[in-house]
CSV table of C-alpha atoms in Angstrom, one decimal:
chain,number,residue,atom,x,y,z
A,1,UNK,CA,-106.6,22.4,68.5
A,2,UNK,CA,-103.1,22.8,69.8
A,3,UNK,CA,-101.0,19.7,69.1
A,4,UNK,CA,-97.5,18.5,69.9
A,5,UNK,CA,-95.9,16.5,67.1
A,6,UNK,CA,-92.4,15.8,65.8
A,7,UNK,CA,-90.8,18.4,63.6
A,8,UNK,CA,-91.0,17.2,60.0
A,9,UNK,CA,-88.3,18.7,57.9
A,10,UNK,CA,-87.5,22.4,57.2
A,11,UNK,CA,-87.7,25.2,59.7
A,12,UNK,CA,-89.1,28.7,60.0
A,13,UNK,CA,-87.3,31.7,61.2
A,14,UNK,CA,-87.6,32.3,64.9
A,15,UNK,CA,-88.2,35.8,66.4
A,16,UNK,CA,-84.9,37.5,66.5
A,17,UNK,CA,-83.7,40.9,67.8
A,18,UNK,CA,-84.8,43.0,70.7
A,19,UNK,CA,-87.9,45.2,70.3
A,20,UNK,CA,-87.1,49.0,70.3
A,21,UNK,CA,-89.3,52.0,70.5
A,22,UNK,CA,-89.4,53.4,67.0
A,23,UNK,CA,-92.7,55.3,67.2
A,24,UNK,CA,-96.0,55.5,69.0
A,25,UNK,CA,-99.5,54.4,68.3
A,26,UNK,CA,-102.7,55.8,69.5
A,27,UNK,CA,-104.8,53.6,71.8
A,28,UNK,CA,-107.6,56.3,71.9
A,29,UNK,CA,-108.4,56.1,68.2
A,30,UNK,CA,-109.8,53.5,65.8
A,31,UNK,CA,-108.4,54.1,62.3
A,32,UNK,CA,-108.2,57.8,63.0
A,33,UNK,CA,-111.6,58.1,64.7
A,34,UNK,CA,-112.0,58.7,68.5
A,35,UNK,CA,-112.6,55.5,70.5
A,36,UNK,CA,-115.9,55.6,72.2
A,37,UNK,CA,-118.6,53.3,73.7
A,38,UNK,CA,-121.6,55.4,72.9
A,39,UNK,CA,-124.9,54.1,71.7
A,40,UNK,CA,-125.2,51.8,68.6
A,41,UNK,CA,-128.3,51.0,66.6
A,42,UNK,CA,-131.0,53.0,64.8
A,43,UNK,CA,-131.0,56.7,65.5
A,44,UNK,CA,-133.8,58.1,67.5
A,45,UNK,CA,-136.2,60.1,65.4
A,46,UNK,CA,-134.7,58.8,62.1
A,47,UNK,CA,-137.2,58.8,59.2
A,48,UNK,CA,-138.7,55.6,57.8
A,49,UNK,CA,-137.6,54.7,54.4
A,50,UNK,CA,-140.2,54.5,51.6
A,51,UNK,CA,-138.2,52.0,49.5
A,52,UNK,CA,-140.5,49.4,48.0
A,53,UNK,CA,-140.1,45.9,49.3
A,54,UNK,CA,-141.8,43.0,47.6
A,55,UNK,CA,-143.5,40.5,49.9
A,56,UNK,CA,-143.1,42.6,53.0
A,57,UNK,CA,-145.3,42.2,56.1
A,58,UNK,CA,-144.3,45.7,57.1
A,59,UNK,CA,-143.1,44.3,60.5
A,60,UNK,CA,-140.2,45.5,62.5
A,61,UNK,CA,-137.6,43.4,60.7
A,62,UNK,CA,-138.6,44.6,57.3
A,63,UNK,CA,-138.6,48.2,58.5
A,64,UNK,CA,-135.1,47.7,59.8
A,65,UNK,CA,-133.9,46.1,56.6
A,66,UNK,CA,-135.6,48.7,54.4
A,67,UNK,CA,-133.9,51.5,56.4
A,68,UNK,CA,-130.5,49.7,56.2
A,69,UNK,CA,-130.7,49.4,52.4
A,70,UNK,CA,-131.7,53.0,52.1
A,71,UNK,CA,-128.7,54.1,54.1
A,72,UNK,CA,-126.3,51.8,52.3
A,73,UNK,CA,-127.7,53.2,49.0
A,74,UNK,CA,-127.0,56.7,50.1
A,75,UNK,CA,-123.4,55.8,51.1
A,76,UNK,CA,-122.6,54.2,47.8
A,77,UNK,CA,-124.3,56.9,45.7
A,78,UNK,CA,-121.9,59.4,47.3
A,79,UNK,CA,-118.8,57.2,47.6
A,80,UNK,CA,-118.9,55.2,44.4
A,81,UNK,CA,-117.9,57.9,41.9
A,82,UNK,CA,-114.9,58.8,44.1
A,83,UNK,CA,-113.8,55.3,44.6
A,84,UNK,CA,-114.4,54.3,41.0
A,85,UNK,CA,-113.9,57.4,38.8
A,86,UNK,CA,-116.1,57.7,35.8
A,87,UNK,CA,-118.8,55.3,37.2
A,88,UNK,CA,-122.1,56.0,39.0
A,89,UNK,CA,-123.9,53.8,41.5
A,90,UNK,CA,-127.3,52.6,40.7
A,91,UNK,CA,-129.5,51.0,43.4
A,92,UNK,CA,-130.5,47.3,43.0
A,93,UNK,CA,-133.6,46.8,40.9
A,94,UNK,CA,-135.7,45.0,43.6
A,95,UNK,CA,-135.8,44.3,47.3
A,96,UNK,CA,-137.6,41.1,48.4
A,97,UNK,CA,-138.7,39.9,51.8
A,98,UNK,CA,-139.7,36.3,52.3
A,99,UNK,CA,-140.7,33.9,55.1
A,100,UNK,CA,-138.4,30.9,55.2
A,101,UNK,CA,-140.9,29.0,57.4
A,102,UNK,CA,-143.7,29.4,54.8
A,103,UNK,CA,-144.4,27.5,51.5
A,104,UNK,CA,-141.7,29.5,49.7
A,105,UNK,CA,-141.5,31.5,46.5
A,106,UNK,CA,-139.2,31.3,43.5
A,107,UNK,CA,-136.3,33.7,43.8
A,108,UNK,CA,-133.1,33.6,41.7
A,109,UNK,CA,-134.1,30.1,40.4
A,110,UNK,CA,-134.6,28.6,43.9
A,111,UNK,CA,-137.5,28.1,46.2
A,112,UNK,CA,-137.1,30.0,49.5
A,113,UNK,CA,-138.9,27.4,51.7
A,114,UNK,CA,-136.4,26.6,54.5
A,115,UNK,CA,-133.8,29.0,53.1
A,116,UNK,CA,-132.6,31.0,56.2
A,117,UNK,CA,-130.5,33.5,54.3
A,118,UNK,CA,-130.0,36.9,52.8
A,119,UNK,CA,-128.5,37.1,49.3
A,120,UNK,CA,-127.8,39.2,46.2
A,121,UNK,CA,-129.0,37.7,42.9
A,122,UNK,CA,-126.7,39.0,40.1
A,123,UNK,CA,-128.7,37.9,37.1
A,124,UNK,CA,-131.8,39.8,38.3
A,125,UNK,CA,-130.0,42.4,40.3
A,126,UNK,CA,-132.0,42.2,43.6
A,127,UNK,CA,-131.4,41.6,47.3
A,128,UNK,CA,-133.6,39.3,49.3
A,129,UNK,CA,-133.8,38.4,53.0
A,130,UNK,CA,-135.6,36.0,55.3
A,131,UNK,CA,-137.6,38.1,57.7
A,132,UNK,CA,-139.0,35.2,59.7
A,133,UNK,CA,-135.8,33.5,61.0
A,134,UNK,CA,-132.5,35.0,59.9
A,135,UNK,CA,-133.1,38.6,60.7
A,136,UNK,CA,-134.8,38.0,64.1
A,137,UNK,CA,-132.0,35.6,65.1
A,138,UNK,CA,-129.4,38.2,64.2
A,139,UNK,CA,-131.2,41.0,66.0
A,140,UNK,CA,-131.8,38.9,69.1
A,141,UNK,CA,-128.2,37.6,69.3
A,142,UNK,CA,-126.2,40.7,68.3
A,143,UNK,CA,-128.6,43.6,68.1
A,144,UNK,CA,-130.0,45.6,65.1
A,145,UNK,CA,-126.6,46.4,63.6
A,146,UNK,CA,-126.2,42.7,62.9
A,147,UNK,CA,-129.0,43.0,60.4
A,148,UNK,CA,-127.4,46.1,58.9
A,149,UNK,CA,-124.0,44.2,58.7
A,150,UNK,CA,-125.5,41.3,56.7
A,151,UNK,CA,-127.3,43.6,54.3
A,152,UNK,CA,-124.2,45.8,53.8
A,153,UNK,CA,-122.4,42.6,52.9
A,154,UNK,CA,-125.0,41.7,50.3
A,155,UNK,CA,-124.9,45.2,48.9
A,156,UNK,CA,-121.2,44.7,48.6
A,157,UNK,CA,-121.8,42.0,46.0
A,158,UNK,CA,-123.9,44.5,44.0
A,159,UNK,CA,-121.1,47.0,44.3
A,160,UNK,CA,-118.7,44.4,42.8
A,161,UNK,CA,-120.8,44.0,39.7
A,162,UNK,CA,-121.2,47.7,39.2
A,163,UNK,CA,-117.5,48.5,39.8
A,164,UNK,CA,-116.2,45.5,37.9
A,165,UNK,CA,-113.9,44.6,40.8
A,166,UNK,CA,-114.7,40.9,40.4
A,167,UNK,CA,-116.2,38.6,37.7
A,168,UNK,CA,-118.0,35.3,37.6
A,169,UNK,CA,-114.6,33.7,37.0
A,170,UNK,CA,-113.2,34.8,40.3
A,171,UNK,CA,-113.1,32.4,43.2
A,172,UNK,CA,-116.0,32.7,45.7
A,173,UNK,CA,-113.6,33.6,48.6
A,174,UNK,CA,-112.5,36.7,46.6
A,175,UNK,CA,-116.1,37.8,46.1
A,176,UNK,CA,-116.9,37.3,49.8
A,177,UNK,CA,-113.7,39.0,51.0
A,178,UNK,CA,-114.4,42.0,48.9
A,179,UNK,CA,-118.0,42.2,50.2
A,180,UNK,CA,-116.8,42.0,53.8
A,181,UNK,CA,-114.3,44.8,53.0
A,182,UNK,CA,-117.0,47.0,51.4
A,183,UNK,CA,-119.1,46.4,54.6
A,184,UNK,CA,-116.2,47.8,56.6
A,185,UNK,CA,-116.0,50.9,54.3
A,186,UNK,CA,-119.8,51.5,54.8
A,187,UNK,CA,-119.4,51.1,58.6
A,188,UNK,CA,-116.7,53.8,58.6
A,189,UNK,CA,-119.4,56.1,57.2
A,190,UNK,CA,-121.7,55.2,60.1
A,191,UNK,CA,-119.0,55.5,62.7
A,192,UNK,CA,-118.2,59.0,61.4
A,193,UNK,CA,-121.7,60.1,62.2
A,194,UNK,CA,-122.7,60.5,58.5
A,195,UNK,CA,-125.6,58.0,58.5
A,196,UNK,CA,-129.1,59.4,58.6
A,197,UNK,CA,-130.5,56.1,60.0
A,198,UNK,CA,-127.9,54.5,62.2
A,199,UNK,CA,-125.1,55.1,64.7
A,200,UNK,CA,-122.3,52.8,65.8
A,201,UNK,CA,-119.7,53.3,68.5
A,202,UNK,CA,-116.1,52.5,67.7
A,203,UNK,CA,-115.8,50.5,70.8
A,204,UNK,CA,-118.5,48.0,71.8
A,205,UNK,CA,-120.5,48.8,68.6
A,206,UNK,CA,-117.8,47.7,66.2
A,207,UNK,CA,-117.0,44.7,68.5
A,208,UNK,CA,-120.6,43.5,68.0
A,209,UNK,CA,-120.3,44.0,64.2
A,210,UNK,CA,-117.1,42.0,64.1
A,211,UNK,CA,-118.7,39.5,66.4
A,212,UNK,CA,-121.3,38.9,63.7
A,213,UNK,CA,-118.6,38.1,61.1
A,214,UNK,CA,-117.0,35.8,63.7
A,215,UNK,CA,-120.3,34.1,64.2
A,216,UNK,CA,-121.1,33.5,60.5
A,217,UNK,CA,-117.5,32.3,59.6
A,218,UNK,CA,-116.4,29.2,57.8
A,219,UNK,CA,-114.7,26.7,60.1
A,220,UNK,CA,-111.0,26.0,59.1
A,221,UNK,CA,-110.3,22.3,58.9
A,222,UNK,CA,-113.8,21.6,57.6
A,223,UNK,CA,-113.6,24.2,54.8
A,224,UNK,CA,-111.0,25.4,52.4
A,225,UNK,CA,-110.6,28.8,50.8
A,226,UNK,CA,-110.7,27.3,47.4
A,227,UNK,CA,-114.1,25.7,48.0
A,228,UNK,CA,-117.0,26.9,45.8
A,229,UNK,CA,-118.9,28.2,48.9
A,230,UNK,CA,-116.0,29.6,51.0
A,231,UNK,CA,-116.7,32.9,52.8
A,232,UNK,CA,-113.6,32.9,55.0
A,233,UNK,CA,-112.6,32.1,58.6
A,234,UNK,CA,-113.3,34.6,61.3
A,235,UNK,CA,-109.7,35.9,61.0
A,236,UNK,CA,-110.2,36.3,57.2
A,237,UNK,CA,-113.6,38.1,57.5
A,238,UNK,CA,-112.6,40.4,60.3
A,239,UNK,CA,-109.3,41.2,58.4
A,240,UNK,CA,-111.3,42.2,55.3
A,241,UNK,CA,-113.7,44.3,57.3
A,242,UNK,CA,-110.8,46.1,59.0
A,243,UNK,CA,-109.2,46.8,55.7
A,244,UNK,CA,-112.4,48.4,54.4
A,245,UNK,CA,-112.9,50.4,57.6
A,246,UNK,CA,-109.4,51.7,57.7
A,247,UNK,CA,-108.5,52.1,54.0
A,248,UNK,CA,-111.8,52.4,52.2
A,249,UNK,CA,-113.3,50.9,49.0
A,250,UNK,CA,-110.1,51.3,47.0
A,251,UNK,CA,-108.4,48.7,49.2
A,252,UNK,CA,-111.3,46.3,48.7
A,253,UNK,CA,-110.9,46.6,44.9
A,254,UNK,CA,-107.4,45.4,45.2
A,255,UNK,CA,-108.4,42.0,46.7
A,256,UNK,CA,-107.8,39.2,44.3
A,257,UNK,CA,-107.0,35.5,44.7
A,258,UNK,CA,-103.3,36.2,45.3
A,259,UNK,CA,-104.1,38.7,48.0
A,260,UNK,CA,-106.4,36.4,49.8
A,261,UNK,CA,-104.1,33.4,49.4
A,262,UNK,CA,-101.3,35.2,51.1
A,263,UNK,CA,-103.2,35.9,54.3
A,264,UNK,CA,-106.1,33.4,54.6
A,265,UNK,CA,-106.3,30.9,57.5
A,266,UNK,CA,-109.1,28.9,55.8
A,267,UNK,CA,-107.3,25.6,55.2
A,268,UNK,CA,-108.9,22.2,55.1
A,269,UNK,CA,-107.3,19.6,57.3
A,270,UNK,CA,-104.7,17.9,55.1
A,271,UNK,CA,-103.0,15.6,57.7
A,272,UNK,CA,-104.7,12.9,59.8
A,273,UNK,CA,-103.6,14.5,63.1
A,274,UNK,CA,-105.4,17.7,62.1
A,275,UNK,CA,-108.7,15.8,61.8
A,276,UNK,CA,-108.4,14.3,65.3
A,277,UNK,CA,-109.7,15.9,68.5
A,278,UNK,CA,-106.2,16.9,69.8
A,279,UNK,CA,-107.1,19.8,72.0
A,280,UNK,CA,-104.4,20.3,74.6
A,281,UNK,CA,-105.7,19.9,78.2
A,282,UNK,CA,-104.5,22.5,80.7
A,283,UNK,CA,-102.1,20.3,82.6
A,284,UNK,CA,-98.4,20.1,83.4
A,285,UNK,CA,-97.4,18.3,80.2
A,286,UNK,CA,-99.1,20.7,78.0
A,287,UNK,CA,-97.9,23.7,79.9
A,288,UNK,CA,-94.3,22.4,79.5
A,289,UNK,CA,-94.9,22.1,75.7
A,290,UNK,CA,-96.3,25.7,75.5
A,291,UNK,CA,-93.4,27.0,77.6
A,292,UNK,CA,-90.8,25.3,75.4
A,293,UNK,CA,-92.5,26.8,72.3
A,294,UNK,CA,-92.4,30.3,73.7
A,295,UNK,CA,-88.8,29.9,74.7
A,296,UNK,CA,-87.9,28.7,71.2
A,297,UNK,CA,-89.9,31.4,69.4
A,298,UNK,CA,-88.5,34.3,71.5
A,299,UNK,CA,-85.0,32.8,72.1
A,300,UNK,CA,-83.1,35.2,69.8
A,301,UNK,CA,-84.5,38.3,71.6
A,302,UNK,CA,-82.0,37.6,74.3
A,303,UNK,CA,-84.7,37.9,77.0
A,304,UNK,CA,-84.2,35.7,80.0
A,305,UNK,CA,-87.1,33.2,80.0
A,306,UNK,CA,-89.5,33.7,82.9
A,307,UNK,CA,-90.2,31.1,85.5
A,308,UNK,CA,-93.8,29.6,85.3
A,309,UNK,CA,-95.5,28.4,88.4
A,310,UNK,CA,-98.9,26.8,88.7
A,311,UNK,CA,-100.2,28.9,91.6
A,312,UNK,CA,-101.5,32.4,91.2
A,313,UNK,CA,-99.4,34.8,93.4
A,314,UNK,CA,-99.3,38.5,94.0
A,315,UNK,CA,-96.3,40.6,92.9
A,316,UNK,CA,-95.3,42.4,96.0
A,317,UNK,CA,-98.2,44.7,96.8
A,318,UNK,CA,-99.7,44.2,93.3
A,319,UNK,CA,-102.6,41.9,93.0
A,320,UNK,CA,-102.3,39.0,90.6
A,321,UNK,CA,-104.2,39.1,87.3
A,322,UNK,CA,-106.2,36.0,86.5
A,323,UNK,CA,-105.9,33.6,84.8
A,324,UNK,CA,-102.2,34.4,84.4
A,325,UNK,CA,-100.0,37.0,86.1
A,326,UNK,CA,-96.5,38.3,85.3
A,327,UNK,CA,-94.3,39.7,88.1
A,328,UNK,CA,-91.5,41.9,86.6
A,329,UNK,CA,-89.4,42.0,89.8
A,330,UNK,CA,-89.0,38.2,89.9
A,331,UNK,CA,-89.6,37.5,86.2
A,332,UNK,CA,-92.2,35.0,87.1
A,333,UNK,CA,-95.5,34.0,85.5
A,334,UNK,CA,-98.0,32.5,87.9
A,335,UNK,CA,-101.1,30.7,86.8
A,336,UNK,CA,-104.7,30.1,87.9
A,337,UNK,CA,-105.1,26.6,86.5
A,338,UNK,CA,-108.9,26.3,87.1
A,339,UNK,CA,-109.5,29.6,85.3
A,340,UNK,CA,-107.4,28.5,82.4
A,341,UNK,CA,-109.2,25.2,82.2
A,342,UNK,CA,-112.5,27.1,82.0
A,343,UNK,CA,-111.3,29.3,79.1
A,344,UNK,CA,-110.0,26.1,77.4
A,345,UNK,CA,-113.5,24.6,77.2
A,346,UNK,CA,-114.7,24.3,73.6
A,347,UNK,CA,-116.9,27.1,72.4
A,348,UNK,CA,-120.7,26.4,72.5
A,349,UNK,CA,-124.0,28.3,72.6
A,350,UNK,CA,-125.0,26.7,75.9
A,351,UNK,CA,-123.9,29.5,78.1
A,352,UNK,CA,-122.0,29.2,81.4
A,353,UNK,CA,-120.1,26.0,80.5
A,354,UNK,CA,-118.7,27.6,77.3
A,355,UNK,CA,-115.1,28.7,76.8
A,356,UNK,CA,-113.1,29.9,73.9
A,357,UNK,CA,-111.0,26.8,73.3
A,358,UNK,CA,-107.5,25.5,74.3
A,359,UNK,CA,-105.6,28.0,72.2
A,360,UNK,CA,-107.3,31.0,73.8
A,361,UNK,CA,-106.3,29.7,77.2
A,362,UNK,CA,-102.7,29.2,76.3
A,363,UNK,CA,-102.7,32.6,74.5
A,364,UNK,CA,-103.3,34.1,78.0
A,365,UNK,CA,-100.0,32.5,79.2
A,366,UNK,CA,-98.2,33.7,76.0
A,367,UNK,CA,-99.4,37.2,76.7
A,368,UNK,CA,-97.7,37.2,80.1
A,369,UNK,CA,-94.6,35.7,78.5
A,370,UNK,CA,-94.6,38.6,75.9
A,371,UNK,CA,-94.4,41.0,78.8
A,372,UNK,CA,-91.2,39.4,80.0
A,373,UNK,CA,-89.7,40.0,76.5
A,374,UNK,CA,-90.8,43.7,76.7
A,375,UNK,CA,-89.3,44.1,80.1
A,376,UNK,CA,-86.0,42.8,78.9
A,377,UNK,CA,-86.1,45.5,76.2
A,378,UNK,CA,-86.8,48.2,78.7
A,379,UNK,CA,-90.3,48.9,77.4
A,380,UNK,CA,-93.0,50.1,79.8
A,381,UNK,CA,-95.4,47.3,80.9
A,382,UNK,CA,-98.2,49.4,82.4
A,383,UNK,CA,-99.7,51.5,79.6
A,384,UNK,CA,-102.1,50.7,76.8
A,385,UNK,CA,-99.3,50.5,74.2
A,386,UNK,CA,-98.0,47.5,76.2
A,387,UNK,CA,-101.4,45.8,75.7
A,388,UNK,CA,-101.1,46.3,71.9
A,389,UNK,CA,-97.5,45.1,71.8
A,390,UNK,CA,-98.6,42.1,73.8
A,391,UNK,CA,-101.4,41.2,71.4
A,392,UNK,CA,-99.1,41.7,68.4
A,393,UNK,CA,-96.4,39.4,70.0
A,394,UNK,CA,-99.0,36.7,70.8
A,395,UNK,CA,-100.1,37.0,67.2
A,396,UNK,CA,-96.5,36.6,66.0
A,397,UNK,CA,-96.0,33.6,68.1
A,398,UNK,CA,-99.3,32.1,66.8
A,399,UNK,CA,-98.3,32.8,63.2
A,400,UNK,CA,-95.1,30.8,63.6
A,401,UNK,CA,-97.0,27.8,64.9
A,402,UNK,CA,-99.4,27.4,61.9
A,403,UNK,CA,-98.5,25.1,59.1
A,404,UNK,CA,-99.2,26.7,55.7
A,405,UNK,CA,-99.9,24.2,53.0
A,406,UNK,CA,-99.8,26.9,50.3
A,407,UNK,CA,-96.5,28.5,51.3
A,408,UNK,CA,-95.1,25.1,52.5
A,409,UNK,CA,-94.1,26.7,55.7
A,410,UNK,CA,-93.2,24.5,58.7
A,411,UNK,CA,-93.7,26.0,62.1
A,412,UNK,CA,-91.1,26.8,64.7
A,413,UNK,CA,-90.5,24.1,67.3
A,414,UNK,CA,-92.7,21.0,68.0
A,415,UNK,CA,-95.9,22.8,68.9
A,416,UNK,CA,-98.5,23.1,66.2
A,417,UNK,CA,-101.7,25.1,66.0
A,418,UNK,CA,-104.4,24.7,63.3
A,419,UNK,CA,-106.0,27.7,61.7
A,420,UNK,CA,-109.2,27.3,63.8
A,421,UNK,CA,-107.1,28.2,66.8
A,422,UNK,CA,-106.5,31.7,65.3
A,423,UNK,CA,-110.2,32.2,65.2
A,424,UNK,CA,-110.3,31.3,69.0
A,425,UNK,CA,-107.9,34.2,69.5
A,426,UNK,CA,-110.1,36.5,67.6
A,427,UNK,CA,-113.1,35.5,69.7
A,428,UNK,CA,-111.3,36.0,72.9
A,429,UNK,CA,-110.0,39.4,71.8
A,430,UNK,CA,-113.6,40.6,71.0
A,431,UNK,CA,-114.6,39.6,74.6
A,432,UNK,CA,-114.0,41.9,77.6
A,433,UNK,CA,-112.2,39.4,79.9
A,434,UNK,CA,-109.0,38.5,78.0
A,435,UNK,CA,-105.4,39.2,78.8
A,436,UNK,CA,-104.2,38.7,75.3
A,437,UNK,CA,-104.2,42.5,74.8
A,438,UNK,CA,-103.7,43.6,78.4
A,439,UNK,CA,-100.8,45.3,80.2
A,440,UNK,CA,-99.1,44.0,83.3
A,441,UNK,CA,-102.0,45.1,85.5
A,442,UNK,CA,-104.5,43.2,83.4
A,443,UNK,CA,-105.9,46.4,81.9
A,444,UNK,CA,-107.2,45.4,78.4
A,445,UNK,CA,-106.9,47.9,75.5
A,446,UNK,CA,-110.4,49.3,75.6
A,447,UNK,CA,-111.2,49.0,71.9
A,448,UNK,CA,-111.7,45.6,70.4
A,449,UNK,CA,-110.9,46.9,66.9
A,450,UNK,CA,-107.4,47.8,68.0
A,451,UNK,CA,-107.0,44.6,69.9
A,452,UNK,CA,-107.8,42.4,66.9
A,453,UNK,CA,-105.8,44.6,64.6
A,454,UNK,CA,-102.7,44.3,66.7
A,455,UNK,CA,-103.1,40.5,66.9
A,456,UNK,CA,-103.7,40.4,63.1
A,457,UNK,CA,-100.5,42.4,62.4
A,458,UNK,CA,-98.5,40.0,64.5
A,459,UNK,CA,-99.9,36.9,62.7
A,460,UNK,CA,-99.5,38.3,59.2
A,461,UNK,CA,-96.4,40.4,59.5
A,462,UNK,CA,-94.4,38.8,62.4
A,463,UNK,CA,-92.6,40.3,65.3
A,464,UNK,CA,-91.0,43.5,63.9
A,465,UNK,CA,-94.2,45.7,63.8
A,466,UNK,CA,-94.9,44.8,67.4
A,467,UNK,CA,-92.3,47.4,68.5
A,468,UNK,CA,-92.2,49.7,65.4
A,469,UNK,CA,-96.0,50.2,65.3
A,470,UNK,CA,-96.8,49.9,68.9
A,471,UNK,CA,-93.6,51.3,70.4
A,472,UNK,CA,-95.4,53.4,73.0
């Protein structure tokens, strides 16, 4: 929901200075691991776990879940004493499988009839899952590693209780962010090839895992990070997962309410305009507003603003990139309006008519604008580092347009975005057809983890790291 409203008091700092090359960044690695698009899922020839599961039908979903828990147990048994010195990891006392479509059983004080869920029960120290609806839906939508993701998250709650990283007095969002982070730490173990049961590629495999977190997110505007059931926006959940994957369980243990509050995008709508359907259509008026916003945000870089035209045009002998194309020789951005309008359609599960949302469409335009800023700084536009710089700069632009009710920050200029727009950006970056993290030729950085991380760095840290971390 992009919106144009009058500036209401105060101001934020615009992007200033010209980016410089102060160091490179690998586009062939994911947090130090080689980037790859190999197979993801259960390993061929892996043994079947013999862990006891109450209520099991011994079907495919329960076998997958049982193996997942066995593997997660192995990881934490090895890792826990290193992450939390002086402590040992003990597996949960029970595993329970149930059928949410059946009459139900009593678990953790509730009847499971109609409960499409997986959960950890702290008082009784067990993990339960719905084998009839939840696990098959996850498996069918995202593949078997989606089931592993959800169970790794639930085991993360068990880890919290054993390590003492959170208590019953902590806000729910802290518990959930830590569990997402512990999930990332476990998936590092799988990506390194250390799992007996599973394998995951650092390319498409991790994209699918982060896609699960994106799918089961809370919706900003409708939810707030202080709510008693808050799990986090897609941006929050993917951020926590990346912290765990990159930095390990010790980073997860540092997550408290202050840490989450500084970076969350899960704000409930607090102004009437935020509760309205104010998506910007892809038309001349809205394009003018976005262009003015980009000019304002990047004004102090000294880069000459590019000309934006509404007809896609080649750049000399170079083919144009759809839905937006930047021509360095003329400093012109040309647009494929119908293609942008398709991207701007609201997300849905109906298939061909679904887009990513209005922000995702205008982020494509912003990405080409970011290339013009890089050109002015003398940075290369045709390598993968350019794609990461671009994603980071789009993130920094985005971050400056979000009102923060906690920090009382007013955005730059007259264009506003709501936190849900940031989630649209995450969704587009996890796809394979976006320009948000692409170079001037439209070549997208091949690894979704790196694309999302660069965008996240821009949103959270601003413009400076876009050149220092992704200098090329």
